Short mmCIF file of C-alpha atoms in Angstrom, two decimals:
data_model
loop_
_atom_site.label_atom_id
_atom_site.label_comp_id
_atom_site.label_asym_id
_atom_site.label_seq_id
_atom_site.Cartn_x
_atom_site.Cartn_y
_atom_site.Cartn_z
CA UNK T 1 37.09 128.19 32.93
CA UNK T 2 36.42 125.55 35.91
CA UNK T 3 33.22 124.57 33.96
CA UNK T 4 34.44 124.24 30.83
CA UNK T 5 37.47 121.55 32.45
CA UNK T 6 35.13 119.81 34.33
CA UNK T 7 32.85 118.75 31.20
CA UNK T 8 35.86 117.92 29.54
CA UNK T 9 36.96 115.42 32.16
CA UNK T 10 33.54 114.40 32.19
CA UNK T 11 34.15 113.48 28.20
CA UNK T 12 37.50 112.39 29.00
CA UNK T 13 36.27 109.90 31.40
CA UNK T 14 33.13 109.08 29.22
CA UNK T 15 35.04 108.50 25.88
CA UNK T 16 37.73 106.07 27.71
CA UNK T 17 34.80 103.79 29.10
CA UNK T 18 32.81 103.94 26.56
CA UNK T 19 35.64 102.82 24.66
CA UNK T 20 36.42 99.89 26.83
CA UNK T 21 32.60 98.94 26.93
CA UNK T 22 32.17 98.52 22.86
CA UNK T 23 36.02 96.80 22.53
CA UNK T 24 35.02 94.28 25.70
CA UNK T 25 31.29 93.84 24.19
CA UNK T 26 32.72 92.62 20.41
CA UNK T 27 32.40 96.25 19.47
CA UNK T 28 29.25 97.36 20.24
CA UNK T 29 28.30 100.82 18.98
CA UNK T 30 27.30 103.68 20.64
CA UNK T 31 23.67 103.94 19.62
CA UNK T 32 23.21 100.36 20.84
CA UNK T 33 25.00 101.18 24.07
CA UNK T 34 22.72 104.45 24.26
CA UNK T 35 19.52 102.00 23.82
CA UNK T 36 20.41 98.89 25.54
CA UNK T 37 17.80 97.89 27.81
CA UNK T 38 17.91 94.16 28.06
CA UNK T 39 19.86 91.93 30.30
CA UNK T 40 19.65 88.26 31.67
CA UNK T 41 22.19 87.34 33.97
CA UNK T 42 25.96 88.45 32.77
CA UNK T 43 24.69 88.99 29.13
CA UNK T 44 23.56 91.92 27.05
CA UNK T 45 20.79 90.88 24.70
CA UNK T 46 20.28 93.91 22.44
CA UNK T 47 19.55 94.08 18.44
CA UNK T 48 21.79 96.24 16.56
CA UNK T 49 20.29 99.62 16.09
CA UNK T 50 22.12 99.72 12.50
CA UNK T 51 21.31 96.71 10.09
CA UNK T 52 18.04 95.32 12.38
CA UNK T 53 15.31 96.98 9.50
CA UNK T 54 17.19 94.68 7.39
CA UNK T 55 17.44 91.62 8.95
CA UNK T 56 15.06 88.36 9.76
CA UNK T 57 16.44 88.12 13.44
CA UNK T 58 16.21 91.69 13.83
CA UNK T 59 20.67 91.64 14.17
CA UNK T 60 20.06 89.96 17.40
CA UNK T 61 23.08 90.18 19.52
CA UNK T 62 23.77 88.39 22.96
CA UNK T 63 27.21 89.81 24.31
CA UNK T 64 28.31 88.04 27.72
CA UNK T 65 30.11 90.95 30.07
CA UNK T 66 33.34 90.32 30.59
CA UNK T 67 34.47 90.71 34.69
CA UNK T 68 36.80 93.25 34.02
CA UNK T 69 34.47 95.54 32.61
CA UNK T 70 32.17 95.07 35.57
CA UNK T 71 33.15 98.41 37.70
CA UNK T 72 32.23 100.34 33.75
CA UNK T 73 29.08 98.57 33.26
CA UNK T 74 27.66 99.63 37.09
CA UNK T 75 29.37 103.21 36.88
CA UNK T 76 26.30 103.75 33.98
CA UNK T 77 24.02 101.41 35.33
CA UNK T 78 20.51 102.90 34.94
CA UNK T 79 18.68 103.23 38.85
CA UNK T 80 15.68 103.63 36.97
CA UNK T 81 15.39 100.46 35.03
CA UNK T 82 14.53 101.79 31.95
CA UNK T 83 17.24 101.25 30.27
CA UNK T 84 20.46 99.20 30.82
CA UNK T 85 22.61 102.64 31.21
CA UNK T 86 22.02 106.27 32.25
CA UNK T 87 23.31 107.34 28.55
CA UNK T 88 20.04 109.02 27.58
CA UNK T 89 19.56 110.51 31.30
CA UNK T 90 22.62 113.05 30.11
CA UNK T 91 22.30 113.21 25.96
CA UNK T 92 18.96 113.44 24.24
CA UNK T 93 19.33 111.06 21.59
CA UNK T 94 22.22 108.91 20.26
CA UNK T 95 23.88 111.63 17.97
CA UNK T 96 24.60 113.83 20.75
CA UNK T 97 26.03 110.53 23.06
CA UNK T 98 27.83 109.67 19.78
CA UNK T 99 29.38 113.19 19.27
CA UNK T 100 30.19 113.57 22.92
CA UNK T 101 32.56 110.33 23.09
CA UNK T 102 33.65 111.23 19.83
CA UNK T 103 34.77 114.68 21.33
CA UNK T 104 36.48 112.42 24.25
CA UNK T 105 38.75 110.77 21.90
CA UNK T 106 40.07 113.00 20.40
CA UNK T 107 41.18 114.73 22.98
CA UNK T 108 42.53 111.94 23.78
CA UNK T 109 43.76 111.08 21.06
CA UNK T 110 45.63 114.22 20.71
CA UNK T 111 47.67 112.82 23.95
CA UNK T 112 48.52 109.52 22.61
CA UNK T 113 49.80 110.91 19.63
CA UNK T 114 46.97 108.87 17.69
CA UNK T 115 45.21 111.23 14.35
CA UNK T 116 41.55 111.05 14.53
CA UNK T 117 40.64 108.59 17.37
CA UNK T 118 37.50 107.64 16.35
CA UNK T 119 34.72 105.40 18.81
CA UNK T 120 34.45 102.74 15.43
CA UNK T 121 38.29 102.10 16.29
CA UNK T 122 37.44 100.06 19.44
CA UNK T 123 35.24 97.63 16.61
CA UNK T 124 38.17 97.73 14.43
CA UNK T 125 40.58 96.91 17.16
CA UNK T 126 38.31 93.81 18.19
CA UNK T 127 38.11 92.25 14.92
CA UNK T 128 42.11 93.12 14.18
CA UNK T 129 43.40 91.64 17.42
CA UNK T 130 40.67 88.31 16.91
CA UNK T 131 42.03 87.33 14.05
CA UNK T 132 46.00 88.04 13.76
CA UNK T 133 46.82 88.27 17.57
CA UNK T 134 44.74 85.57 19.06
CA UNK T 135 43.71 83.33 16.22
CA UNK T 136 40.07 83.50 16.13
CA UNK T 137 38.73 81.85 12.88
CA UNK T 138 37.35 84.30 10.61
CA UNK T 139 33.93 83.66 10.58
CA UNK T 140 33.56 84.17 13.97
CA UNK T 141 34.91 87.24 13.81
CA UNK T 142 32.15 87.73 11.24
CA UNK T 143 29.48 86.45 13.43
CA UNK T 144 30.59 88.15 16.47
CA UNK T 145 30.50 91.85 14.71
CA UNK T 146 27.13 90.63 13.62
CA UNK T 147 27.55 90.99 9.78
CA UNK T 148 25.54 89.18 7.16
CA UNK T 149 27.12 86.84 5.05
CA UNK T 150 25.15 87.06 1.54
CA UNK T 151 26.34 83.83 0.49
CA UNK T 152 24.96 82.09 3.89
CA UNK T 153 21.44 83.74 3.90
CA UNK T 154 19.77 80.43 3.32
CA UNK T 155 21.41 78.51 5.50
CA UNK T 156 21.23 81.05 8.39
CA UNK T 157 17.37 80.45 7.90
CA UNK T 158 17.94 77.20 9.74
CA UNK T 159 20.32 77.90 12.48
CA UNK T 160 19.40 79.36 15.66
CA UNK T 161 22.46 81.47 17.07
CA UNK T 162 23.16 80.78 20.59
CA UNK T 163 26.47 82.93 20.33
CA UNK T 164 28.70 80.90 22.78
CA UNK T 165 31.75 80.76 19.72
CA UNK T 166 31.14 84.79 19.34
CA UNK T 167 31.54 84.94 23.37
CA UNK T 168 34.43 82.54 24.18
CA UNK T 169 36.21 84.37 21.31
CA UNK T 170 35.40 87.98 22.98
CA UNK T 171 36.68 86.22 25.89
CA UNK T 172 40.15 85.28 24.61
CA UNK T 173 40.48 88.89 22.98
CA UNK T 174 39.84 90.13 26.31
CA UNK T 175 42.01 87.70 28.06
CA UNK T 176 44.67 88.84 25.15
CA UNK T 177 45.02 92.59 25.53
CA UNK T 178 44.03 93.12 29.32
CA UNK T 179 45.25 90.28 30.91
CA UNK T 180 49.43 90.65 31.64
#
C-alpha cells in the first residue's frame, strides 16, 4: 500500500531528526520539542515540560543550536510563529508526536540491529558520550540534562544559570560524534 509506505518514510524521516534534534539540544524531549516556542538568536529558551510544576525556575533551559543541526531545525520551522516547530500542525498533542517518533525508531531500529530504540536513548547517549568519551565534568552533565541536585537546593537559590558550561559542553559532544 503506497500510503501506508509513504507515512512510514514520513516516520522514518521524522524519528531520525527528531533524534538528532534532542541528542544536539543536550537531550531535549519530545514534549518540549512539541511545545517549544521561544527563541533569541541561535538559542532555544524553553522550560522543561516534565519537572517545571516542581521547580523555582520553572526547569528553565537555554540550549544554543548547534550549526549542524541547522538544515533540521528549519525543515520544522513553524511559518506561523506560533510555535518554534510545525510538530503540533501534524499530531494533536505530545503523546501522539511522542508515539509517532517512537514508531520511527523502531523501525529503525529493527535495521540497525538495535532492540527497542527508544527517543530517551538520544538523552542517554548525550550524557554517556559527555562524560566517558569527551570528559565533561559530571555536574555539568547534571546541569545540562537539567536535573535537581537535592543536596544543592539552597545554594541554587543564589545562582542565576546563564548555561554557557551546559552549552560549550553540548558543543564538544557535538564536535565529538559528528565531527570526523
Amino acid at each position: 500500500d503506497m500510503k501506508k509506505g509513504y507515512k512510514a518514510t514520513c516516520r522514518y524521516n521524522l524519528a531520525k531528526d527528531c533524534f538528532i534534534l534532542s541528542f544536539c539540544l543536550m537531550g531535549i524531549n519530545s514534549a518540549d520539542l512539541y511545545n517549544a516556542t521561544e527563541m533569541k538568536g541561535n538559542t532555544i529558551i524553553y522550560c522543561r515540560t516534565k519537572t517545571k510544576a516542581r521547580r523555582l525556575d520553572k526547569a528553565k533551559m537555554m540550549v544554543d543550536i548547534p550549526k549542524i543541526i541547522q538544515p533540521i531545525i528549519d525543515k520544522y520551522r513553524d511559518k506561523t510563529g506560533r510555535r518554534l516547530f510545525n510538530f503540533y500542525q501534524y499530531y494533536c498533542d505530545e503523546k501522539g508526536f511522542n508515539k509517532a517518533i517512537n514508531y520511527g525508531l523502531k523501525e529503525i531500529g529493527s535495521i540497525l540491529g538495535v532492540d527497542d530504540l527508544e527517543y530517551y536513548a538520544a538523552r542517554h547517549s548525550w550524557a554517556t558520550i559527555a562524560l566517558n568519551k569527551v570528559g565533561i565534568d559530571k555536574y555539568i552533565v547534571h546541569a545540562a540534562l537539567n536535573h535537581i541536585d537535592d543536596s544543592m537546593k539552597v545554594t541554587d537559590i543564589y545562582i542565576e544559570r546563564d548555561f554557557v558550561n551546559e552549552n560549550k559542553a553540548n558543543a564538544k559532544v557535538v564536535k565529538y560524534v559528528f565531527s570526523k
